[in-house]
XYZ file of C-alpha atoms in Angstrom:
69
model
C 10.448 21.856 -6.415
C 6.919 22.751 -5.353
C 5.403 21.251 -8.482
C 7.298 17.996 -7.926
C 6.096 17.817 -4.330
C 2.520 18.471 -5.412
C 2.726 15.715 -8.028
C 4.071 13.219 -5.474
C 1.349 14.174 -2.997
C -1.401 13.799 -5.600
C 0.125 10.467 -6.709
C 0.009 9.108 -3.149
C -3.527 10.412 -2.518
C -4.714 8.575 -5.627
C -3.021 5.436 -4.284
C -4.819 5.793 -0.948
C -8.130 6.222 -2.795
C -7.430 3.007 -4.727
C -6.678 1.147 -1.467
C -9.899 2.443 0.097
C -11.917 1.370 -2.958
C -10.486 -2.132 -2.608
C -11.578 -2.221 1.062
C -8.042 -2.646 2.397
C -8.879 -0.424 5.375
C -12.096 -2.139 6.505
C -12.581 -3.497 10.023
C -11.160 -6.901 9.128
C -8.109 -5.218 7.589
C -4.649 -6.662 7.283
C -3.274 -8.379 10.323
C -0.108 -9.732 8.778
C 2.942 -8.551 6.909
C 1.508 -9.447 3.496
C -1.600 -7.344 4.117
C 0.403 -4.298 5.143
C 2.736 -4.813 2.179
C -0.197 -4.957 -0.226
C -1.524 -1.657 1.116
C 1.919 -0.062 0.818
C 2.521 -1.101 -2.783
C -1.037 -0.135 -3.750
C -0.502 3.368 -2.348
C 2.920 3.671 -3.986
C 1.573 2.473 -7.353
C -0.873 5.396 -7.238
C -2.596 6.065 -10.568
C -1.152 2.882 -12.073
C -3.866 1.051 -10.117
C -6.413 2.506 -12.539
C -4.396 1.305 -15.539
C -4.694 -2.340 -14.549
C -1.874 -2.711 -12.039
C -3.073 -4.711 -9.032
C -0.056 -5.133 -6.766
C -0.277 -7.733 -4.024
C 2.211 -9.194 -1.597
C 1.566 -12.928 -1.457
C 3.804 -13.915 1.401
C 6.072 -12.195 3.843
C 8.680 -14.226 5.664
C 10.172 -12.217 8.480
C 12.578 -13.839 10.898
C 12.030 -12.080 14.199
C 14.689 -12.840 16.789
C 13.285 -14.584 19.837
C 14.248 -13.482 23.319
C 16.720 -15.701 25.119
C 15.333 -17.754 27.982
C-alpha cells in the first residue's frame, strides 16, 4: 500500500509541475470554472502531460440557483 501511495503522490506532483510550467498559477490565473477545470485535469493527467497530452476545459456551464426575492 505504501508503494501505491508514493506512486500516486509522485504522479500528482508531476502534474502540479506541468501546471506551473504552463503558467496556470500566475497572477492572472483562472477566474472561471473552465480555468479551474483545466488546472485540475492537468494535475490529474500527471506525467501524461509530458507525452503530449494537453488537457483543457473549454467551457463550463454551471447552473447556480438564484436566491428568491
